[in-house]
CSV table of C-alpha atoms in Angstrom, one decimal:
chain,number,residue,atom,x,y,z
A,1,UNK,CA,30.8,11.5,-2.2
A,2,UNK,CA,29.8,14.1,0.1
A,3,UNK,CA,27.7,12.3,2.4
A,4,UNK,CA,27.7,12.7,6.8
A,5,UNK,CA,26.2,9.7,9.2
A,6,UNK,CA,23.0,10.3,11.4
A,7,UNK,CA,20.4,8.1,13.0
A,8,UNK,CA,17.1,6.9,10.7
A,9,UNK,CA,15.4,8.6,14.1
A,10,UNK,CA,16.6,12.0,13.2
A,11,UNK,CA,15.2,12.4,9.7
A,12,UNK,CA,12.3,14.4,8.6
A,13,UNK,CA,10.3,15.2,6.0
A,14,UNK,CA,11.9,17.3,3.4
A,15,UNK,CA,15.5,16.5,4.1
A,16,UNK,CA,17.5,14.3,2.6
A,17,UNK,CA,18.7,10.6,3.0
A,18,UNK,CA,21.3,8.2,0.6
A,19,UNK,CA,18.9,4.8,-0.7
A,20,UNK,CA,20.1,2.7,-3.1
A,21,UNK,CA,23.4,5.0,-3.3
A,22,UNK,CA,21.4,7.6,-4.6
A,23,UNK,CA,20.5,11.3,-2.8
A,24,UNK,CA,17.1,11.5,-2.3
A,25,UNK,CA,14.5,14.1,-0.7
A,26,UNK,CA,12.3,12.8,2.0
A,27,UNK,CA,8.7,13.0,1.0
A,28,UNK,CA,7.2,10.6,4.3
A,29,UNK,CA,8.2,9.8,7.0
A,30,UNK,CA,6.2,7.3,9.9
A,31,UNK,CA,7.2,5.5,12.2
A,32,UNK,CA,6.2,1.6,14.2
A,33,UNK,CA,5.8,1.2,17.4
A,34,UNK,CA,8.8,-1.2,19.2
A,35,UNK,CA,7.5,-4.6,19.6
A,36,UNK,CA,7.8,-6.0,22.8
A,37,UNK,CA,11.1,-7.2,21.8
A,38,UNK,CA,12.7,-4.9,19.0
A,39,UNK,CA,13.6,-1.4,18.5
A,40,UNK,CA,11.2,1.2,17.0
A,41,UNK,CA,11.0,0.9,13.1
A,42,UNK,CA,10.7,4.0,10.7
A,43,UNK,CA,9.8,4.2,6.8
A,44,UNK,CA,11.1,6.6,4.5
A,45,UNK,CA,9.6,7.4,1.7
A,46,UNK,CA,11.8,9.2,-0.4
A,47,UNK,CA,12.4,11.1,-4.2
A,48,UNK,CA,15.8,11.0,-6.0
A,49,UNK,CA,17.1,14.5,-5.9
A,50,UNK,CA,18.5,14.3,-9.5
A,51,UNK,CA,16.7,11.1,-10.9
A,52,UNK,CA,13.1,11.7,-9.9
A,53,UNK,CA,12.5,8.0,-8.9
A,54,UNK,CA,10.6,6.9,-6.0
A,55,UNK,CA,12.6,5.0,-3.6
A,56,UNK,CA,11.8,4.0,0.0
A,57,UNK,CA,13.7,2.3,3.1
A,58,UNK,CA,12.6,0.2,6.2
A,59,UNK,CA,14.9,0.6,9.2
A,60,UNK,CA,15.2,0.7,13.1
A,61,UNK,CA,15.1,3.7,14.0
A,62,UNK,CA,18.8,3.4,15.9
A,63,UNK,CA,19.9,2.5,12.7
A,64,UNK,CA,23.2,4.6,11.4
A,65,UNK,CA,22.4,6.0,7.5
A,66,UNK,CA,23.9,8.6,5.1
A,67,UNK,CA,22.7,11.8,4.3
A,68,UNK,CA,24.2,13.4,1.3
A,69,UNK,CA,25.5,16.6,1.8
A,70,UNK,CA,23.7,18.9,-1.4
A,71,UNK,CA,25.1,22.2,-2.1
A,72,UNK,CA,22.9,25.3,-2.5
A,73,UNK,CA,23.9,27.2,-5.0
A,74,UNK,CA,23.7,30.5,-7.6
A,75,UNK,CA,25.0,30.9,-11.0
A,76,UNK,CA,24.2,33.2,-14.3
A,77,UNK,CA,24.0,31.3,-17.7
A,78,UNK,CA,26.5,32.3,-19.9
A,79,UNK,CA,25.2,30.5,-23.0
A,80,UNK,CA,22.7,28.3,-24.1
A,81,UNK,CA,23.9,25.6,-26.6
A,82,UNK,CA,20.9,23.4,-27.5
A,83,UNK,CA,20.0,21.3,-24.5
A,84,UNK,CA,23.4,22.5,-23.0
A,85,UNK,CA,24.0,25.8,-20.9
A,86,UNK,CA,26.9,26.9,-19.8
A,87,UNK,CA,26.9,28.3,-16.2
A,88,UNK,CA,29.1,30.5,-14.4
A,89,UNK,CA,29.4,29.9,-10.5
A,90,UNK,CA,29.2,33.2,-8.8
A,91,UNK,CA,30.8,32.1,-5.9
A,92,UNK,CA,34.0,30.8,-7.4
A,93,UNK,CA,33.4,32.2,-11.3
A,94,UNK,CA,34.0,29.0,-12.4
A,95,UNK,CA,32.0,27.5,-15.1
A,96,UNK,CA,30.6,24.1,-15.7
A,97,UNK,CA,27.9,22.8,-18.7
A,98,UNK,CA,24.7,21.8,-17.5
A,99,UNK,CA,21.7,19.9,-19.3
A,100,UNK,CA,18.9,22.5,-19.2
A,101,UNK,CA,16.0,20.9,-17.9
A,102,UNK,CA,12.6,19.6,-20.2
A,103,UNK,CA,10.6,22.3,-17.8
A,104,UNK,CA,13.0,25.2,-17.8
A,105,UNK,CA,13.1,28.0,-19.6
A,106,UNK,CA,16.6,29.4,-19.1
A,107,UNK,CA,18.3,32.5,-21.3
A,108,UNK,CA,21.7,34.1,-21.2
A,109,UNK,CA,22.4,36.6,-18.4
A,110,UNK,CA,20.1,34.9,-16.3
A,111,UNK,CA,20.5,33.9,-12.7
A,112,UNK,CA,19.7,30.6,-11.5
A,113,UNK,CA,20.1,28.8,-8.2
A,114,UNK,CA,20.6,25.3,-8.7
A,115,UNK,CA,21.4,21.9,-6.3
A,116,UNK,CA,25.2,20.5,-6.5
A,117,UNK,CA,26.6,17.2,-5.5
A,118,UNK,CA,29.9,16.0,-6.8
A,119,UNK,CA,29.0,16.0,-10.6
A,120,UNK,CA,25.1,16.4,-10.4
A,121,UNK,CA,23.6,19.4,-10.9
A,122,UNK,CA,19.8,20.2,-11.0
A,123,UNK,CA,17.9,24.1,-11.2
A,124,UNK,CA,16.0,24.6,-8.7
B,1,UNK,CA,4.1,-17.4,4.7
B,2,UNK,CA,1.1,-17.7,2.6
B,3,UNK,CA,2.1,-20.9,0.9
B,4,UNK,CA,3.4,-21.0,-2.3
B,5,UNK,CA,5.2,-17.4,-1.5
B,6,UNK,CA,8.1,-16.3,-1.3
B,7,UNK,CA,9.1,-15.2,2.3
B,8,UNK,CA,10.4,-12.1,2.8
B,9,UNK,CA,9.2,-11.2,6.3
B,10,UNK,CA,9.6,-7.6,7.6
B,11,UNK,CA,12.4,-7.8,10.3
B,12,UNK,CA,10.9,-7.8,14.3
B,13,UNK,CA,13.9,-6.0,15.5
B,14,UNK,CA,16.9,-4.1,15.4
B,15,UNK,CA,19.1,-6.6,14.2
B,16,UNK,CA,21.2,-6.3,10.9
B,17,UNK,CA,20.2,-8.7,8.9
B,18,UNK,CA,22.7,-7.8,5.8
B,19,UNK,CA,20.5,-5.9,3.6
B,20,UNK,CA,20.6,-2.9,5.8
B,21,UNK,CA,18.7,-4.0,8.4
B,22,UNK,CA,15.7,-4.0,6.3
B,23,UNK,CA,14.1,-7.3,6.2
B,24,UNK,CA,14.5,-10.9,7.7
B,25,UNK,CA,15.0,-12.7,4.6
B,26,UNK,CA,17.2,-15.9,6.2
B,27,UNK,CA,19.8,-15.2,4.5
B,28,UNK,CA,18.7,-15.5,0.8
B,29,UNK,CA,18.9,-12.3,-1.2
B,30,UNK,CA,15.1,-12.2,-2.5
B,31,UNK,CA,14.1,-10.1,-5.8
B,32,UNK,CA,11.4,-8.2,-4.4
B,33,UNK,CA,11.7,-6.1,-7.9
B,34,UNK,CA,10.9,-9.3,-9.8
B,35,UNK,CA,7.5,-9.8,-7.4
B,36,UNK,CA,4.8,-9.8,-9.2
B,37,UNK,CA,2.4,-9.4,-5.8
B,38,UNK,CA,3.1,-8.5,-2.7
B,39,UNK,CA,1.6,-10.0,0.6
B,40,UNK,CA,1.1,-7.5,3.7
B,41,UNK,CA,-0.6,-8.8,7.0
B,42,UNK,CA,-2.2,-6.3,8.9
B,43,UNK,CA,-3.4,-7.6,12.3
B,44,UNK,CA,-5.3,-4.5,13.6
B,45,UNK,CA,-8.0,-5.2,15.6
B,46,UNK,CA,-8.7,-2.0,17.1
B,47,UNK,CA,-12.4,-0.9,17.0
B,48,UNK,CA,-13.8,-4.5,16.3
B,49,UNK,CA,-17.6,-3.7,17.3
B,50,UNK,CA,-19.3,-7.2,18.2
B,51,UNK,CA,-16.8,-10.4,17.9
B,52,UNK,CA,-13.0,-9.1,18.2
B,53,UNK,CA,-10.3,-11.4,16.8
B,54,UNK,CA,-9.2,-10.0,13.6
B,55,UNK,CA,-5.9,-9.6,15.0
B,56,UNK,CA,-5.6,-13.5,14.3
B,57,UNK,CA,-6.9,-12.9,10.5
B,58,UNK,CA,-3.5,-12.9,8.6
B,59,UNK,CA,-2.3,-15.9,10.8
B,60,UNK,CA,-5.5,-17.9,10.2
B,61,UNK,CA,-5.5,-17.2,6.5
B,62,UNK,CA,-2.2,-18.1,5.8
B,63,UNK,CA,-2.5,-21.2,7.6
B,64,UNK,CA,-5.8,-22.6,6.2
B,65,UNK,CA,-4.0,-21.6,2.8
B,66,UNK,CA,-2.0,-24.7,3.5
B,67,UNK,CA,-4.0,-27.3,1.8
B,68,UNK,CA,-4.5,-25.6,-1.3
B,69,UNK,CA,-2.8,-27.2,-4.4
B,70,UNK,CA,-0.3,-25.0,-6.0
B,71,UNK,CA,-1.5,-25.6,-9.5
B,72,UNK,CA,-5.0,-24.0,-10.8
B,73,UNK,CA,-7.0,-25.7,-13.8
B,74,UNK,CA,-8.8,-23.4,-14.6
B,75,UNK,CA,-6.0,-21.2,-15.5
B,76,UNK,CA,-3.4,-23.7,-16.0
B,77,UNK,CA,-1.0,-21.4,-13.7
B,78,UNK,CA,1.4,-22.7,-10.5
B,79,UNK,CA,0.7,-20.0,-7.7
B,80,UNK,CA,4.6,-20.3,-6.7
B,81,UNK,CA,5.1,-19.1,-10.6
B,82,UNK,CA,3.5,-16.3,-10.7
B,83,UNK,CA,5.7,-13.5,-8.3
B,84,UNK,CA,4.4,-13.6,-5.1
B,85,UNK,CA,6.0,-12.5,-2.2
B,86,UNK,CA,5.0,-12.5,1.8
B,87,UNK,CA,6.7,-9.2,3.5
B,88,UNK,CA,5.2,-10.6,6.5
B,89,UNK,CA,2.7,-8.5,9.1
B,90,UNK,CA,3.0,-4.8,9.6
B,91,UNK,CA,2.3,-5.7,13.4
B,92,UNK,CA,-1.1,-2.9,14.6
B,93,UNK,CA,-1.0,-0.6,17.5
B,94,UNK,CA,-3.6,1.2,19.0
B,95,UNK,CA,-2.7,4.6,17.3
B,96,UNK,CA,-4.6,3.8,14.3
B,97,UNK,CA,-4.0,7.0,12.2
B,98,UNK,CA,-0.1,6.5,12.6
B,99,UNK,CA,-0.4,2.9,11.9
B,100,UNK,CA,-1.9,3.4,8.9
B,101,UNK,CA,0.4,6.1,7.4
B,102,UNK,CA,2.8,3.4,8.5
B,103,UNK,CA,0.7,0.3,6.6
B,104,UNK,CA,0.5,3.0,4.1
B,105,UNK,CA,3.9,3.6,3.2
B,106,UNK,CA,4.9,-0.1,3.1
B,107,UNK,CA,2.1,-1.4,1.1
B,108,UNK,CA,3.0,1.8,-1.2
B,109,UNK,CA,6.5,0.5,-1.8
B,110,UNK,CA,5.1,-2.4,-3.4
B,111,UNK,CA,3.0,-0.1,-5.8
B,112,UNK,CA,6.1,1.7,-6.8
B,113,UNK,CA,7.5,-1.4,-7.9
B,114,UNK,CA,5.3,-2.6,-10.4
B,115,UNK,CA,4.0,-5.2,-8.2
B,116,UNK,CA,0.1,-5.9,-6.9
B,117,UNK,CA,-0.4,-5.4,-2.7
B,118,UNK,CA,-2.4,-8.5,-1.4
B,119,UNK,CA,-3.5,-7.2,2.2
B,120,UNK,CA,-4.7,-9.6,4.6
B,121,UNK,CA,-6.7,-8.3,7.7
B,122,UNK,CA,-7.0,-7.0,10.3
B,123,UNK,CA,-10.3,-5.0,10.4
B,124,UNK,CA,-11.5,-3.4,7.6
B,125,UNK,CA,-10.3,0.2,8.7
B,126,UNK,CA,-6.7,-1.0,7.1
B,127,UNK,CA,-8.9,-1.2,3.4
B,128,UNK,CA,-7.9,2.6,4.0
B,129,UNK,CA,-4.3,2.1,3.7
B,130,UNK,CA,-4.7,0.0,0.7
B,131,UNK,CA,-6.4,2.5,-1.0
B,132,UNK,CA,-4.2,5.3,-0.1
B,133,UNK,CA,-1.3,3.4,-1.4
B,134,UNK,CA,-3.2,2.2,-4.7
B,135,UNK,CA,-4.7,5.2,-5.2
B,136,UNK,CA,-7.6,4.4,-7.5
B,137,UNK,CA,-10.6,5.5,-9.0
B,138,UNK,CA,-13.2,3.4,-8.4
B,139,UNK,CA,-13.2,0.9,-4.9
B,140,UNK,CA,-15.3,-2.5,-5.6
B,141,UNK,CA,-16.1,-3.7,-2.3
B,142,UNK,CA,-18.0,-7.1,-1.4
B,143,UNK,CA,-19.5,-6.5,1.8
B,144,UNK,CA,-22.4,-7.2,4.1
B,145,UNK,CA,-22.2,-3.3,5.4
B,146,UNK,CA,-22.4,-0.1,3.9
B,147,UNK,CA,-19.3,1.2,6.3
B,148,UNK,CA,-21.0,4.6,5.6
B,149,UNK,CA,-20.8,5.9,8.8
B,150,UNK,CA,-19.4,9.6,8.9
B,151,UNK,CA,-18.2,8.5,12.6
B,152,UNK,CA,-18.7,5.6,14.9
B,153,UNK,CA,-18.9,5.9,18.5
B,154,UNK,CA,-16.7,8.9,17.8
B,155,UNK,CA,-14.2,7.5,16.1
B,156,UNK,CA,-13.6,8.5,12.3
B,157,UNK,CA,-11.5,5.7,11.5
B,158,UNK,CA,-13.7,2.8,12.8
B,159,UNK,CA,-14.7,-0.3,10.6
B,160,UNK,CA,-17.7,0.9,10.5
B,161,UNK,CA,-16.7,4.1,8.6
B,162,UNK,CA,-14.0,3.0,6.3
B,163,UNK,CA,-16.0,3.2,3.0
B,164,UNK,CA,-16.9,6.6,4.0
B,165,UNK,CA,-13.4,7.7,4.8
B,166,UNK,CA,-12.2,6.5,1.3
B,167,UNK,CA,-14.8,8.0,-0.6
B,168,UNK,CA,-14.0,11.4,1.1
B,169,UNK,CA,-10.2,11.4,2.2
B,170,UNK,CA,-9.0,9.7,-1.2
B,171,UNK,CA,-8.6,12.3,-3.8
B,172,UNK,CA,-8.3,9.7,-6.8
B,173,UNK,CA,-11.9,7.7,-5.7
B,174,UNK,CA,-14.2,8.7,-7.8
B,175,UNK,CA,-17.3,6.1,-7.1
B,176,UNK,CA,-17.4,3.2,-5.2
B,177,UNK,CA,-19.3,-0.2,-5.9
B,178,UNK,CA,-20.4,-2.2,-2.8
B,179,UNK,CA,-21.7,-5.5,-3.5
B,180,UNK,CA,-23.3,-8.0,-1.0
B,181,UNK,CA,-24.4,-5.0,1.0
B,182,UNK,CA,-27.5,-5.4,3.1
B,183,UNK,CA,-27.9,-3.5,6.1
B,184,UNK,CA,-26.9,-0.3,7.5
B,185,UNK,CA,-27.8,3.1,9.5
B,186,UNK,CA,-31.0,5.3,8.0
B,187,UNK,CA,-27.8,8.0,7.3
B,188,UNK,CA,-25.7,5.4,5.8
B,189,UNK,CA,-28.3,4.4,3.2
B,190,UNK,CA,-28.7,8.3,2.6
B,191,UNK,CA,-25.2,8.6,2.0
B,192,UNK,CA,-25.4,5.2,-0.1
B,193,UNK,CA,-28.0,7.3,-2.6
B,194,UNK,CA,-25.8,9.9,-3.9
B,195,UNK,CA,-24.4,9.5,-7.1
B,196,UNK,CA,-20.6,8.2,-6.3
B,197,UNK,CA,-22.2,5.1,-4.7
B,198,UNK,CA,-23.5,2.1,-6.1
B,199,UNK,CA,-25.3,-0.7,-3.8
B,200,UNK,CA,-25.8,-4.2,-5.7
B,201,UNK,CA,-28.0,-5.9,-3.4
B,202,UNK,CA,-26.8,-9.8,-3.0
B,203,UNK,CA,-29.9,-11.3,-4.5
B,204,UNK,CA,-28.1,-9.2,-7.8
B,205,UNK,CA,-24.3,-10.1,-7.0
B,206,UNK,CA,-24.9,-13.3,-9.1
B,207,UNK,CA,-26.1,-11.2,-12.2
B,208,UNK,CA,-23.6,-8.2,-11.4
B,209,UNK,CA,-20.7,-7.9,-14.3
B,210,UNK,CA,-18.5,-4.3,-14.4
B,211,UNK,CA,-19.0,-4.5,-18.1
B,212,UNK,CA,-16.8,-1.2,-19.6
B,213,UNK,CA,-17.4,0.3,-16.4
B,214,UNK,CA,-13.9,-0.4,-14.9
B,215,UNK,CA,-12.4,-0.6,-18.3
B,216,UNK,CA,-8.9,2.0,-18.5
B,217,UNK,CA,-9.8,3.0,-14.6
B,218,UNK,CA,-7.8,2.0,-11.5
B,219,UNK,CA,-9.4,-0.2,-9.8
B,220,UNK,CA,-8.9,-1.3,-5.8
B,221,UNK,CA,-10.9,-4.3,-4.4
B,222,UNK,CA,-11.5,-5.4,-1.4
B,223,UNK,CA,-13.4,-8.2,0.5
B,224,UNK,CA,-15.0,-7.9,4.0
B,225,UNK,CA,-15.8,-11.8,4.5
B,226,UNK,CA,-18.9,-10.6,6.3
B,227,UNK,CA,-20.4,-9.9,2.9
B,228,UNK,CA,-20.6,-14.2,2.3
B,229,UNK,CA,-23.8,-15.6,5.0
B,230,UNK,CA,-22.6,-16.7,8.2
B,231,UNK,CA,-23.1,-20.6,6.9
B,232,UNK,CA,-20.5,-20.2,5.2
B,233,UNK,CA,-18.0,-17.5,7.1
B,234,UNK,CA,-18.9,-17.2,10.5
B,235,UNK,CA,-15.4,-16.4,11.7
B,236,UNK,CA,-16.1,-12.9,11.5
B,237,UNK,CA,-17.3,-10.0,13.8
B,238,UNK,CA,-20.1,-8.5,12.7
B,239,UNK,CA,-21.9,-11.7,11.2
B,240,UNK,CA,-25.1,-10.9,8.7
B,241,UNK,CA,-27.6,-13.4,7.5
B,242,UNK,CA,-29.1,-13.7,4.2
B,243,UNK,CA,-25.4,-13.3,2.8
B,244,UNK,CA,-23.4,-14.4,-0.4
B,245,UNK,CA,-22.8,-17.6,-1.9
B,246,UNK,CA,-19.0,-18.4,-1.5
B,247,UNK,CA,-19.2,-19.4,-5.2
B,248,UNK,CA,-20.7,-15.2,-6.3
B,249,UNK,CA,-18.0,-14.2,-4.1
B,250,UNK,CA,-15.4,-16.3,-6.3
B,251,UNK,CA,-16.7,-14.8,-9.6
B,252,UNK,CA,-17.0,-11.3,-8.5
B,253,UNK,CA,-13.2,-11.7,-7.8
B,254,UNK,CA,-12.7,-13.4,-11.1
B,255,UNK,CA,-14.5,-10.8,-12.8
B,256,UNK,CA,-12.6,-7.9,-11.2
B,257,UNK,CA,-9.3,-9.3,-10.4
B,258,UNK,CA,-7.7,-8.4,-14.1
B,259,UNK,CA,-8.5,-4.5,-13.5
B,260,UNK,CA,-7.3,-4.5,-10.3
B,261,UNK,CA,-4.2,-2.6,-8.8
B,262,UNK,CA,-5.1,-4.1,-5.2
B,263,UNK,CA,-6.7,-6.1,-3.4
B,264,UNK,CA,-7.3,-7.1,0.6
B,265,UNK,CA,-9.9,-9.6,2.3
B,266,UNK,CA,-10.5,-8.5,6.0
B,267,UNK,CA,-12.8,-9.4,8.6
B,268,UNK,CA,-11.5,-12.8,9.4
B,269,UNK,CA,-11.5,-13.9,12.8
B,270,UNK,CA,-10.5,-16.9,15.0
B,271,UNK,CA,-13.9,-17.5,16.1
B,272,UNK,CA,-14.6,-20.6,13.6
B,273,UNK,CA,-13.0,-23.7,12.3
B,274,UNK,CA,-11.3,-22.4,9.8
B,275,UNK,CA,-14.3,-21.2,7.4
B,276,UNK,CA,-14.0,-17.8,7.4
B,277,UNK,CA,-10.4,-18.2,6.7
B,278,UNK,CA,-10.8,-20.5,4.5
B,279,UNK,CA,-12.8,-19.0,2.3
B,280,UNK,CA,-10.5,-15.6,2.7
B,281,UNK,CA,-7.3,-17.8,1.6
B,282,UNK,CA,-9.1,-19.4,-1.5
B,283,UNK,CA,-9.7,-15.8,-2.5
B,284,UNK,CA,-6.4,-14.2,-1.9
B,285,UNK,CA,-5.4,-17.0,-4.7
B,286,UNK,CA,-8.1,-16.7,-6.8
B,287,UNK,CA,-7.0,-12.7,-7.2
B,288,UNK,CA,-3.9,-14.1,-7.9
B,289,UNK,CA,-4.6,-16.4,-10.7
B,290,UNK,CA,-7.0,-14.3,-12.7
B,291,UNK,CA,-5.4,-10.9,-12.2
B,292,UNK,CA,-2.5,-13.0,-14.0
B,293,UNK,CA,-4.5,-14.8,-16.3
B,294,UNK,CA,-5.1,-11.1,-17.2
């Protein structure tokens, strides 16, 4: 999996962060004061990018985490199928089948920009 | 660890304790997904306006939890069967907006997963947090005070203002319900007249019942110890005479406890034997029982 290493310190709200092996977008972020004794602790709360579900972490903030690496990216929809569309990448022409989401209302021709990591897509 | 809990206390430093860092658990692998309720001490003791001291509250209530039995008649329940877990204290700096987006955000996780936040104070200003997290629509709150002020000496977030601030900074609050309340500011009773606001005097507590009226709504409740007489809680900072019955404290949280989606006592201080605490403790677990007595 595309993923790089960073400090739990140098998150923010609206990037992104792996928990529970999963990429999700930060929604909060706070932070505890060190104790007289311990490091600085910070809370994330957090959305799966492609799964919608809630998740959220408790860590010093010196802590080492993952942050996924999500491409940004455009295509044009070929076809629709059903709940199926096939998109064409404009960047390398190649083209992959995507679920069309519940929300979307996509048609051939069209140009969508859409999130990309590994094998998980979602329009954006 | 408020006994009969499990103890998953929130680690004090940076050390990796094998679950990421994330919590001091000894060593045991808990199932905070399987937790039915979820303890959260918050010691902040920050604008305290008479007796400080709430600092000690979580600490005094989980220790005169001690002699409880596990096993309730009434109900026929074990407490340690019913899914409760102690994270431990979310420990209070002065900073008290940033602590409580931090309280916030932990008591929130235990929303998300399915499970009821127990919140043990600490003043009252961390009711705030609860209710963010919760989010509900109405806030039952047994209490000596009207906590109506817009501001007190200045300060927004006081004690003293923390029913106000959820009535106005908690989109989902639609009315609040203060019982046991019996003084406050010429404004505050103003403010106590308008529509969203309900004041059930305590000569009424005894005779009060939420009928339909919480029936398919949200519900957060939370108890200021001040709102029992003195007699009977005197560990507390702002003490009020002519108070509740510990036993119209009991039932109100019987009554409410099924329709409930949180729930915090707050208030208690280190300034008594034990009552105060006491009383706060016997509370927490009668939440407990009839929330799962449903």
């Amino acid at each position: 999996m595309a993923k790089q290493q960073t400090e739990v310190r140098d998150l923010q709200e609206g990037s992104y962060v792996m928990i529970d092996d999963a990429a999700c977008k930060i929604n909060a972020y706070s932070t505890a004061k060190p104790g007289k004794h311990g490091s600085a602790k910070a809370r994330v709360e957090a959305e799966g990018v492609f799964d919608g579900k809630k998740r959220s972490l408790s860590q010093p903030v010196d802590a080492k985490i993952w942050v996924p690496i999500i491409e940004r990216k455009n295509g044009q929809v070929v076809s629709v199928d059903g709940d199926d569309m096939q998109v064409m990448d404009l960047e390398t022409y190649e083209t992959i089948t995507m679920r069309i989401p519940d929300d979307a209302d996509v048609s051939p021709d069209e140009n969508i920009e859409y999130l990309e990591m590994e094998d998980q897509r979602k329009i954006v | 660890m408020f006994p009969g809990a499990a103890d998953e206390r929130e680690g004090t430093d940076a050390a990796d304790t094998g679950r990421g860092g994330d919590t001091d658990t000894r060593g045991r692998e808990p199932d905070r997904g399987g937790a039915n309720f979820v303890v959260v001490g918050a010691p902040l003791d920050a604008t305290t306006t008479f007796q400080p001291g709430t600092r000690f509250g979580p600490r005094r209530i989980r220790s005169f939890a001690e002699p409880f039995d596990d096993y309730d008649h009434r109900t026929d329940q074990c407490f340690s069967d019913l899914g409760v877990v102690d994270r431990g204290d979310v420990r209070a700096w002065d900073d008290i907006a940033e602590y409580l987006e931090y309280l916030t955000s932990a008591l929130r996780e235990a929303v998300w997963d399915d499970s009821v936040p127990l919140l043990l104070g600490g003043e009252h200003t961390v009711s705030l947090a609860g209710v963010r997290a919760v989010e509900p629509e109405v806030f039952v709150c047994l209490d000596a005070h009207l906590d109506l002020y817009d501001a007190y000496d200045g300060n927004p977030l006081s004690h003293a203002a923390v029913t106000r601030r959820i009535l106005e900074d908690v989109d989902s609050v639609e009315e609040v319900v203060l019982l046991g309340a019996r003084t406050g500011s010429e404004a505050e009773w103003e403010r106590a007249a308008h529509d969203d606001v309900t004041v059930v005097p305590p000569e009424d507590v005894a005779d009060w019942s939420p009928g339909d009226r919480l029936a398919d709504r949200e519900v957060y409740l939370s108890v200021d110890i001040d709102a029992a007489d003195p007699g009977y809680a005197p560990g507390t900072g702002t003490m009020e005479p002519f108070g509740l019955e510990p036993c119209e404290l009991r039932d109100v949280v019987r009554a409410v406890a099924p329709s409930a989606g949180g729930f915090d006592v707050v208030e208690v201080n280190d300034r008594d034997d034990g009552q105060a605490a006491g009383l706060a403790a016997k509370l927490v677990r009668e939440f407990v029982f009839s929330h799962a007595d449903g």
